[in-house]
XYZ file of C-alpha atoms in Angstrom:
661
model
C -6.755 -30.103 -3.249
C -7.142 -30.199 0.524
C -8.826 -26.824 0.468
C -11.316 -27.867 -2.187
C -12.129 -31.087 -0.281
C -12.945 -29.140 2.895
C -15.090 -26.732 0.893
C -16.974 -29.665 -0.653
C -17.769 -31.094 2.739
C -18.801 -27.635 3.972
C -21.244 -27.215 1.055
C -22.766 -30.611 1.841
C -23.171 -29.814 5.547
C -24.706 -26.382 4.984
C -26.997 -27.503 2.169
C -28.377 -30.525 3.988
C -28.763 -28.540 7.147
C -30.573 -25.589 5.570
C -33.958 -26.147 3.988
C -34.518 -29.658 5.300
C -33.700 -29.285 8.980
C -34.122 -25.538 9.435
C -32.815 -24.077 12.689
C -33.208 -27.144 14.961
C -29.864 -28.572 13.957
C -27.830 -25.389 13.784
C -25.430 -26.870 16.300
C -24.624 -29.595 13.774
C -23.536 -27.050 11.230
C -21.470 -25.088 13.766
C -19.821 -28.303 14.941
C -18.801 -29.313 11.432
C -17.723 -25.766 10.613
C -15.508 -25.763 13.699
C -13.935 -29.113 12.753
C -13.391 -28.143 9.119
C -12.035 -24.703 9.934
C -9.715 -26.195 12.529
C -8.399 -28.747 9.982
C -7.765 -25.936 7.520
C -6.048 -23.699 9.995
C -3.836 -26.605 11.105
C -2.877 -26.973 7.461
C -2.242 -23.232 7.314
C -0.015 -23.453 10.381
C 1.934 -26.406 8.975
C 2.451 -24.643 5.699
C 3.476 -21.479 7.495
C 6.035 -23.318 9.560
C 7.677 -24.800 6.457
C 7.094 -22.077 3.914
C 7.247 -18.999 6.097
C 4.402 -16.926 7.434
C 0.807 -17.231 6.363
C -0.029 -19.193 3.280
C -1.642 -17.643 0.206
C -4.889 -19.477 0.907
C -5.922 -17.076 3.669
C -8.957 -15.896 1.701
C -10.010 -19.495 1.268
C -9.598 -20.018 5.023
C -12.044 -17.240 5.724
C -14.426 -18.229 2.938
C -15.079 -21.478 4.820
C -17.332 -19.485 7.097
C -18.786 -17.041 4.554
C -19.126 -19.241 1.492
C -22.681 -19.815 0.450
C -23.661 -23.016 -1.379
C -25.769 -23.103 -4.463
C -29.273 -24.484 -4.052
C -31.975 -25.268 -6.592
C -34.127 -22.378 -7.638
C -37.686 -22.656 -6.271
C -40.593 -21.135 -8.128
C -43.453 -22.269 -5.899
C -43.007 -20.925 -2.351
C -46.549 -21.595 -1.211
C -45.522 -24.627 0.851
C -42.666 -22.842 2.662
C -42.977 -21.982 6.329
C -41.917 -18.483 7.291
C -38.396 -19.501 8.342
C -37.696 -21.251 5.043
C -39.291 -18.403 3.116
C -37.024 -15.945 4.931
C -33.952 -18.025 4.171
C -34.829 -18.241 0.453
C -35.789 -14.596 0.183
C -39.422 -15.320 -0.783
C -40.625 -11.898 0.182
C -44.236 -12.283 -0.944
C -44.606 -15.550 0.974
C -43.167 -13.892 4.125
C -45.500 -10.923 3.727
C -48.535 -13.150 3.284
C -47.706 -15.114 6.460
C -47.102 -11.935 8.485
C -50.297 -10.390 7.178
C -52.076 -13.600 8.209
C -51.071 -12.955 11.796
C -47.565 -14.367 12.285
C -45.628 -12.473 14.961
C -42.266 -11.296 13.592
C -40.742 -11.450 17.088
C -41.793 -15.092 17.647
C -38.797 -17.251 18.525
C -38.080 -20.861 17.753
C -36.830 -23.475 20.246
C -33.322 -21.911 20.169
C -34.725 -18.397 20.669
C -33.753 -17.451 17.123
C -35.930 -14.749 15.490
C -36.861 -14.234 11.880
C -34.591 -11.212 11.750
C -31.677 -13.487 12.598
C -32.371 -15.643 9.518
C -32.883 -12.624 7.285
C -29.638 -11.025 8.538
C -27.474 -14.131 8.084
C -28.802 -14.451 4.489
C -28.492 -10.748 3.699
C -32.191 -10.531 2.773
C -32.387 -6.735 2.860
C -35.977 -6.368 1.611
C -37.245 -8.877 4.153
C -35.166 -7.235 6.881
C -36.700 -3.846 6.149
C -40.159 -5.424 6.260
C -39.481 -7.105 9.602
C -38.100 -3.898 11.097
C -41.102 -1.939 9.848
C -43.285 -4.559 11.494
C -41.594 -3.938 14.832
C -38.949 -6.686 14.897
C -36.538 -6.387 17.800
C -33.185 -5.505 16.235
C -31.131 -6.500 19.296
C -32.870 -9.795 19.976
C -30.528 -12.403 21.472
C -30.791 -15.912 20.177
C -29.041 -19.151 19.275
C -26.449 -21.083 21.242
C -24.087 -18.123 21.097
C -26.660 -15.692 22.444
C -26.001 -13.493 19.446
C -27.984 -10.658 17.928
C -28.912 -10.380 14.235
C -26.036 -7.934 13.943
C -23.653 -10.620 15.175
C -25.023 -13.090 12.568
C -24.695 -10.583 9.717
C -21.205 -9.628 10.850
C -19.963 -13.230 10.937
C -20.985 -13.641 7.295
C -19.521 -10.267 6.281
C -22.845 -8.903 4.976
C -22.135 -5.196 4.863
C -25.621 -4.264 3.536
C -27.342 -6.128 6.348
C -25.072 -4.561 8.950
C -25.728 -1.040 7.603
C -29.475 -1.663 7.663
C -29.398 -2.988 11.232
C -27.200 -0.153 12.479
C -29.452 2.435 10.936
C -32.387 0.691 12.701
C -30.690 1.176 16.060
C -28.764 -2.101 16.541
C -26.048 -1.922 19.220
C -22.676 -3.100 17.879
C -21.076 -3.237 21.343
C -23.289 -6.055 22.655
C -21.338 -9.216 23.358
C -22.286 -12.783 22.496
C -21.794 -15.858 24.673
C -18.096 -15.917 23.749
C -17.677 -12.355 24.955
C -17.152 -10.873 21.463
C -18.770 -7.765 20.098
C -19.355 -7.255 16.385
C -16.063 -5.493 15.707
C -14.196 -8.472 17.220
C -16.029 -10.875 14.938
C -15.345 -8.674 11.887
C -11.633 -8.567 12.785
C -11.502 -12.340 13.329
C -12.980 -13.125 9.957
C -11.089 -10.429 8.028
C -14.135 -8.316 7.070
C -12.197 -5.097 6.592
C -15.128 -2.995 5.399
C -17.155 -3.943 8.485
C -14.299 -3.062 10.828
C -13.998 0.339 9.193
C -17.764 0.876 9.326
C -18.054 -0.030 13.018
C -15.223 2.371 13.975
C -16.734 5.110 11.822
C -20.040 4.620 13.643
C -18.393 5.227 17.006
C -17.042 1.839 18.076
C -13.586 2.156 19.670
C -10.806 0.397 17.686
C -9.389 -0.628 21.086
C -12.640 -2.125 22.439
C -11.752 -5.240 24.431
C -13.799 -8.444 24.572
C -14.363 -10.578 27.653
C -10.760 -11.846 27.551
C -9.272 -8.420 26.928
C -8.621 -9.089 23.231
C -8.844 -6.042 20.976
C -9.801 -6.118 17.298
C -6.143 -5.579 16.393
C -5.130 -8.673 18.435
C -7.782 -10.777 16.752
C -6.721 -9.567 13.317
C -3.056 -10.375 13.991
C -3.985 -13.787 15.395
C -6.517 -14.873 12.778
C -5.977 -12.954 9.534
C -2.923 -13.433 7.366
C -3.628 -10.635 4.854
C -2.562 -7.007 5.252
C -6.041 -5.793 6.202
C -7.770 -5.239 8.556
C -4.522 -4.989 10.547
C -3.297 -1.974 8.532
C -6.748 -0.373 8.644
C -6.975 -0.670 12.418
C -3.577 0.926 12.828
C -4.613 3.786 10.512
C -7.715 4.278 12.649
C -5.539 4.634 15.740
C -5.611 1.165 17.315
C -3.049 0.852 20.116
C -0.165 -1.616 19.817
C 0.617 -1.385 23.555
C -2.593 -2.817 25.015
C -2.434 -6.342 26.451
C -5.111 -8.959 26.928
C -6.197 -9.968 30.421
C -5.543 -13.715 30.167
C -1.948 -13.934 28.894
C -0.788 -10.314 28.846
C -0.026 -10.463 25.123
C 0.112 -7.419 22.853
C -1.002 -7.581 19.244
C 2.632 -8.230 18.295
C 2.760 -11.221 20.687
C -0.284 -12.686 18.995
C 1.165 -12.084 15.515
C 4.365 -13.927 16.520
C 2.446 -16.799 18.026
C 0.485 -17.132 14.766
C 3.685 -16.702 12.674
C 1.777 -14.040 10.820
C 4.533 -12.601 8.644
C 2.420 -9.776 7.284
C 1.153 -8.635 10.664
C 4.649 -8.831 12.203
C 6.218 -6.661 9.521
C 3.310 -4.219 9.575
C 3.463 -3.815 13.344
C 7.259 -3.550 13.605
C 8.177 -1.639 10.485
C 5.147 0.599 9.916
C 3.567 1.017 13.364
C 6.859 0.935 15.258
C 5.311 -1.431 17.848
C 7.367 -1.844 21.022
C 9.568 -4.966 21.160
C 10.098 -4.778 24.935
C 6.612 -5.252 26.459
C 6.590 -8.520 28.518
C 3.546 -10.759 28.806
C 2.501 -12.661 31.947
C 5.270 -15.230 31.275
C 7.904 -12.513 30.963
C 8.318 -13.033 27.207
C 8.852 -9.895 25.135
C 8.427 -9.783 21.354
C 12.149 -9.452 20.807
C 12.911 -12.479 23.051
C 10.304 -14.490 21.154
C 11.659 -13.436 17.740
C 15.392 -13.701 18.410
C 15.271 -17.481 18.170
C 13.647 -17.275 14.722
C 16.014 -14.790 13.053
C 16.960 -16.454 9.783
C 13.656 -18.357 9.486
C 11.808 -17.979 6.192
C 8.790 -16.410 7.907
C 10.887 -13.581 9.378
C 11.582 -10.916 6.746
C 15.067 -9.508 6.331
C 14.012 -6.008 7.454
C 12.313 -7.400 10.561
C 15.410 -9.481 11.304
C 17.531 -6.359 10.987
C 15.282 -4.557 13.434
C 15.525 -7.421 15.920
C 19.328 -7.525 15.689
C 19.448 -3.733 16.191
C 17.209 -3.981 19.284
C 19.309 -6.797 20.761
C 22.556 -4.983 20.076
C 21.361 -1.730 21.603
C 19.912 -3.447 24.624
C 22.944 -5.508 25.575
C 25.802 -3.310 24.420
C 27.408 -0.602 26.527
C 30.070 0.091 23.928
C 30.276 3.769 22.999
C 31.089 3.071 19.343
C 28.176 0.695 18.962
C 25.798 3.278 20.364
C 27.203 5.868 17.970
C 26.737 3.506 15.034
C 23.119 2.971 15.985
C 22.350 6.674 16.519
C 19.779 7.864 14.000
C 21.407 11.265 13.510
C 24.760 9.616 12.729
C 23.038 7.324 10.217
C 21.326 10.307 8.570
C 24.516 12.340 8.169
C 26.397 9.263 7.000
C 23.873 8.514 4.248
C 23.759 12.155 3.186
C 27.521 12.789 3.316
C 28.931 9.517 1.914
C 28.162 10.325 -1.800
C 29.870 13.749 -1.536
C 33.023 12.260 0.033
C 33.181 9.151 -2.206
C 32.820 11.204 -5.417
C 35.711 13.459 -4.330
C 37.932 10.533 -3.230
C 37.320 8.659 -6.492
C 38.340 11.784 -8.432
C 41.510 12.152 -6.324
C 42.474 8.516 -6.979
C 41.962 8.921 -10.710
C 43.985 12.143 -10.715
C 46.846 10.723 -8.638
C 50.249 10.217 -10.257
C 50.129 6.445 -9.794
C 50.217 3.337 -11.930
C 46.883 2.322 -13.413
C 46.925 -0.979 -11.467
C 47.409 0.885 -8.185
C 44.547 3.205 -9.076
C 42.305 0.224 -9.775
C 43.330 -1.363 -6.477
C 42.544 1.850 -4.566
C 39.129 2.119 -6.250
C 38.361 -1.465 -5.205
C 39.374 -0.579 -1.671
C 37.115 2.492 -1.796
C 34.224 0.250 -2.835
C 34.905 -2.173 -0.003
C 35.039 0.666 2.552
C 31.737 2.062 1.204
C 30.156 -1.388 1.357
C 31.056 -1.952 5.014
C 30.165 1.621 5.887
C 26.743 0.969 4.447
C 26.402 -2.251 6.382
C 27.323 -0.508 9.621
C 25.736 2.930 9.357
C 23.002 2.819 6.669
C 19.411 2.533 7.777
C 16.854 0.822 5.553
C 14.250 3.343 6.654
C 16.467 6.165 5.265
C 17.379 4.467 1.951
C 15.184 6.969 0.103
C 17.852 9.596 0.966
C 20.633 7.817 -0.852
C 19.667 8.448 -4.525
C 18.890 12.050 -3.673
C 22.278 12.426 -1.991
C 24.021 10.935 -5.041
C 22.252 13.386 -7.337
C 23.081 16.386 -5.102
C 26.699 15.313 -4.718
C 27.145 14.976 -8.463
C 25.676 18.414 -9.088
C 27.731 20.112 -6.365
C 30.991 18.790 -7.794
C 29.859 19.757 -11.321
C 29.438 23.364 -10.081
C 32.847 23.282 -8.394
C 34.421 21.942 -11.552
C 32.745 24.504 -13.756
C 33.806 27.446 -11.542
C 37.392 26.275 -10.940
C 38.261 24.576 -14.200
C 35.880 25.335 -17.041
C 34.737 28.929 -16.545
C 38.196 30.498 -17.232
C 38.354 28.710 -20.580
C 34.719 28.872 -21.748
C 33.146 31.818 -23.544
C 31.223 34.239 -21.356
C 27.946 33.457 -23.096
C 28.376 29.743 -22.285
C 28.766 30.473 -18.596
C 25.749 32.808 -18.622
C 23.609 30.122 -20.274
C 24.943 27.534 -17.808
C 24.082 29.612 -14.746
C 20.643 30.607 -16.147
C 19.678 27.031 -16.928
C 21.016 26.041 -13.511
C 18.557 28.459 -11.892
C 15.679 26.909 -13.852
C 16.975 23.454 -12.920
C 17.006 24.239 -9.186
C 13.562 25.780 -9.326
C 12.060 22.708 -11.003
C 14.037 20.389 -8.799
C 12.857 22.047 -5.564
C 9.277 21.992 -6.817
C 9.610 18.274 -7.606
C 11.423 17.468 -4.348
C 9.667 19.612 -1.740
C 6.445 20.441 -3.598
C 3.109 18.744 -3.027
C 2.634 16.015 -5.685
C -1.117 16.015 -5.143
C -1.513 14.190 -1.843
C -5.120 13.251 -1.074
C -5.260 14.692 2.422
C -7.918 13.875 4.941
C -8.894 14.130 8.581
C -10.213 11.481 10.950
C -13.736 12.942 10.762
C -13.598 12.971 6.982
C -12.385 9.384 6.974
C -15.325 8.308 9.077
C -17.816 10.181 6.864
C -16.236 8.642 3.752
C -16.471 5.156 5.219
C -20.126 5.612 6.209
C -20.978 7.049 2.805
C -19.316 4.167 0.925
C -20.692 1.557 3.268
C -24.243 2.788 2.829
C -23.724 2.803 -0.923
C -23.072 -0.961 -0.766
C -20.095 -3.368 -0.854
C -19.004 -1.995 -4.223
C -18.129 1.301 -2.562
C -15.039 -0.349 -1.036
C -13.637 -1.430 -4.369
C -9.856 -0.861 -4.545
C -10.488 1.406 -7.547
C -12.548 3.809 -5.410
C -11.356 3.341 -1.824
C -7.889 3.164 -0.331
C -7.792 0.885 2.664
C -4.440 2.346 3.783
C -5.339 6.036 3.802
C -9.133 5.450 4.277
C -10.004 7.989 1.605
C -12.262 7.989 -1.387
C -9.804 7.514 -4.233
C -10.031 9.931 -7.180
C -9.712 8.444 -10.612
C -6.084 8.067 -11.841
C -4.823 8.274 -8.251
C -2.767 5.567 -6.561
C -1.390 4.747 -3.123
C 2.376 5.059 -3.011
C 3.864 2.302 -0.881
C 7.074 4.280 -0.334
C 5.439 7.487 0.929
C 2.409 5.668 2.338
C -0.067 8.147 0.908
C -2.471 8.498 -2.019
C -1.423 10.819 -4.788
C -3.714 12.294 -7.484
C -2.878 11.367 -11.120
C 0.008 9.320 -9.809
C 2.874 8.850 -12.266
C 5.624 7.166 -10.225
C 7.782 7.557 -7.104
C 11.078 9.073 -8.130
C 14.049 8.184 -5.853
C 16.171 10.943 -7.380
C 13.870 13.627 -6.016
C 12.688 11.535 -3.021
C 9.068 12.305 -3.784
C 6.083 11.078 -5.711
C 5.367 12.538 -9.137
C 1.718 13.415 -9.427
C -0.876 15.932 -10.529
C 0.745 19.001 -8.885
C 4.439 18.483 -9.554
C 4.507 16.393 -12.760
C 5.155 19.351 -15.114
C 7.976 20.572 -12.801
C 9.505 17.103 -12.935
C 9.428 17.250 -16.762
C 11.051 20.698 -16.607
C 13.655 19.300 -14.193
C 14.537 16.537 -16.704
C 14.763 19.006 -19.569
C 17.032 21.390 -17.621
C 19.174 18.509 -16.435
C 19.723 17.323 -20.037
C 20.653 20.880 -21.040
C 23.035 21.212 -18.094
C 24.850 17.929 -18.882
C 25.248 18.992 -22.517
C 26.736 22.324 -21.386
C 29.156 20.532 -19.041
C 30.364 18.308 -21.892
C 30.695 21.361 -24.189
C 32.570 23.316 -21.520
C 34.853 20.355 -20.837
C 35.690 20.146 -24.546
C 36.608 23.839 -24.508
C 38.859 23.194 -21.454
C 40.568 20.227 -23.146
C 41.085 22.143 -26.364
C 42.637 25.071 -24.578
C 44.612 23.247 -21.885
C 45.350 19.835 -23.334
C 45.670 20.661 -27.021
C 42.921 18.210 -27.886
C 41.495 18.608 -31.387
C 38.939 15.852 -32.107
C 38.955 16.564 -35.878
C 42.704 15.980 -35.945
C 43.272 13.426 -33.204
C 41.873 9.891 -33.241
C 39.358 8.652 -30.664
C 41.917 6.795 -28.515
C 44.382 9.723 -28.780
C 41.727 12.048 -27.436
C 40.989 9.690 -24.514
C 44.711 9.395 -23.734
C 45.298 13.173 -23.796
C 42.190 13.925 -21.739
C 43.166 11.306 -19.108
C 46.710 12.539 -18.792
C 45.878 16.272 -18.934
C 43.392 16.535 -16.054
C 41.670 13.354 -14.850
C 39.337 15.292 -12.510
C 37.620 17.090 -15.406
C 37.438 13.782 -17.262
C 35.854 12.139 -14.178
C 33.205 14.877 -13.935
C 32.569 14.788 -17.681
C 32.110 10.990 -17.571
C 29.500 11.373 -14.835
C 27.752 14.086 -16.886
C 27.651 11.800 -19.929
C 26.215 8.969 -17.842
C 23.529 11.298 -16.470
C 22.821 12.680 -19.930
C 22.169 9.189 -21.315
C 19.616 7.967 -18.816
C 17.957 11.359 -18.129
C 17.472 11.966 -21.850
C 15.856 8.529 -22.254
C 13.610 9.196 -19.295
C 12.688 12.641 -20.718
C 11.754 11.142 -24.112
C 9.739 8.380 -22.434
C 7.834 10.919 -20.320
C 7.111 13.062 -23.399
C 5.852 10.064 -25.336
C 3.547 8.944 -22.515
C 2.158 12.435 -21.941
C 1.641 13.558 -25.526
C 1.147 10.416 -27.597
C -0.470 8.036 -25.059
C -2.208 10.442 -22.668
C -1.103 8.184 -19.821
C 0.956 8.252 -16.686
C 3.761 5.772 -16.082
C 1.561 3.864 -13.616
C -1.299 3.684 -16.164
C 0.991 2.536 -18.965
C 2.426 -0.299 -16.847
C -0.864 -1.303 -15.227
C -3.507 -0.517 -17.784
C -4.655 -4.115 -17.823
C -5.832 -3.613 -14.232
C -8.088 -0.583 -14.910
C -11.518 -1.187 -16.438
C -11.646 2.190 -18.186
C -8.548 1.211 -20.181
C -9.815 -2.325 -20.806
C -13.164 -1.078 -22.101
C -11.342 1.396 -24.326
C -9.207 -1.321 -26.018
C -6.161 -0.430 -23.958
C -6.170 3.211 -25.035
C -6.436 6.155 -22.690
C -9.902 7.692 -22.344
C -8.155 10.895 -21.271
C -6.215 11.344 -24.545
C -7.220 13.942 -27.168
C -4.290 14.378 -29.555
C -0.509 14.592 -29.190
C -0.524 18.387 -29.283
C -3.630 18.919 -27.133
C -2.402 16.372 -24.600
C 0.751 18.400 -24.162
C -1.251 21.617 -23.971
C -3.528 20.121 -21.269
C -0.535 18.815 -19.360
C 1.323 22.138 -19.337
C -1.941 24.073 -18.910
C -0.762 26.430 -21.631
C -3.036 28.369 -23.937
C -0.290 29.127 -26.438
C -0.995 32.930 -26.365
C -4.738 32.347 -26.671
C -4.633 30.069 -29.706
C -5.839 26.989 -27.871
C -7.826 26.370 -24.710
C -6.461 23.643 -22.406
C -8.820 21.315 -20.586
C -7.882 21.924 -16.969
C -9.216 19.277 -14.587
C -8.813 19.060 -10.852
C -7.601 15.436 -10.422
C -7.728 15.842 -6.628
C -11.528 15.787 -6.723
C -12.296 13.881 -9.956
C -13.892 10.580 -9.024
C -15.544 9.567 -12.274
C -14.817 9.541 -15.984
C -16.688 11.814 -18.343
C -20.315 10.953 -18.795
C -19.587 9.658 -22.266
C -17.290 6.969 -20.819
C -18.734 4.016 -18.959
C -17.033 3.556 -15.578
C -17.031 0.080 -14.051
C -15.398 -0.906 -10.748
C -12.048 -2.649 -10.893
C -13.311 -5.713 -9.094
C -16.822 -7.077 -9.285
C -18.671 -8.738 -6.418
C -21.325 -11.348 -7.044
C -24.450 -11.640 -4.975
C -24.065 -14.565 -2.593
C -26.565 -15.897 -0.131
C -26.291 -18.184 2.874
C -28.885 -20.922 3.115
C -28.764 -22.119 6.695
């Protein structure tokens, strides 16, 4: 309710101040905007202090400055002077007045030019006309001594900025506050403008009069993920300090209690926690008093504790526990050791209660080992290690226990299918899933191309603000791997890789081979029990079989139980994947998020890529079935549009807004 009230007053101020008073009372508008924005940001700060970090209304906070009120539609512009005609976009009236002899470079009492008014209102046609008539693109005017490019940047008008830059406007000029255009874009969260300025040659580390960089302004003013993440991707330094207080970007994020910026700088950019400002405060000393606060995330708190422990501890064992190599080997080796110890406990000649007690103790030891040695940044290794440990002990069990009692043909099939399993696994694990690779030069060219296409070019459906690449259709940015993957299906923790266009069929083969392997282990185990334990399922009851199996050799029973567990969930995953590929013609990501993609919405929720169950499978496997069918092979790395027969709409739609000043 408070936000809406402020917006109402803003609309009143800007509307009354625009057509009636023109530019003579611009200071009134700026004064009220300053007061209203300050009130809102105070509310943001209060909410952040109590609720943790930046509030969800950050977009509303920035829209206070860029929101454009609705005004009555005018049909008769003959009574408009040239300033009002420029503000309203009455091109013919503007043209008539200029043709009658009005000088386009004539300034008002505040030295504001017509190009300023056209730029702040995003009047592209009028701007082109003024530029063609010789309007000065870098004219300085207004109380802030700003150029038209400054005015367009404050409002986030990408079209106007592109037009001015192509006309030769200088984005490095500073206004009366010492800010260039990239600093203004960063302050107001105009991510597309920040990207465009950097792509056009502006340094992401350009400092304003006070030494503030765009990254510092973004961390101080903007609560959302971008443009902070974008600036880091473009190479902005986290070590630079401003000249007034000696703060880094992380210092400013902490002062603003900007949860998103803090976690992005610490966890993703690995920003230093030990750089002191002019007061001697380091980020870690500023944050240590807030560990446990709701606006400090758990991973950030863990990082702070680790930094404090490492800094103040001279204990050899503590340093060993914090060593990254020790953590890596611990996370990789723990599943192998714990699997073996659990099997030993189950096979020991002890009472069942003692076995249960020992298993509980094993769990407790593993829990505290994880607390002490595991690293959140290496957690992706754990599922992969569990899978590898299970398979290694299955091979050991087959060779030592099952092979002497299983038919030769069974062992041959087992080893052959294992070879296929490892081939598909390595392709899924180490193979390229279809990463959309890029270079810095290509990023800049993509940004410029999309910017000059218009604001719609930066739609999330066509542009990734994390990788700064043009996004092919069906691709998605993986938050785990921090990269865009073509025809993204999902990120699989069991292979520690994304599943996408280039490794999806190998992943399906991996699942099929794993199902076959688990079935063979269960069959081989039954042969072992029948030969060694005199177990005959047709003769013995279910509980008798379990009792004999447990008493005969618990280790084989332990491995068989793990194989059965793997068989259950892997088989379900395999069937689910087959259903999505053949019957739906979708990836896992598309099936779960089809309500977010316009090409699924416009197709009544069905996949526009689907042909038929058989042909979908043929296309997926790229198999011609000995020449009987012809698969449709498409390069999803470079496919940016649907087929011509399918209408493609952007995911998000921008409305034309105008600022009447």
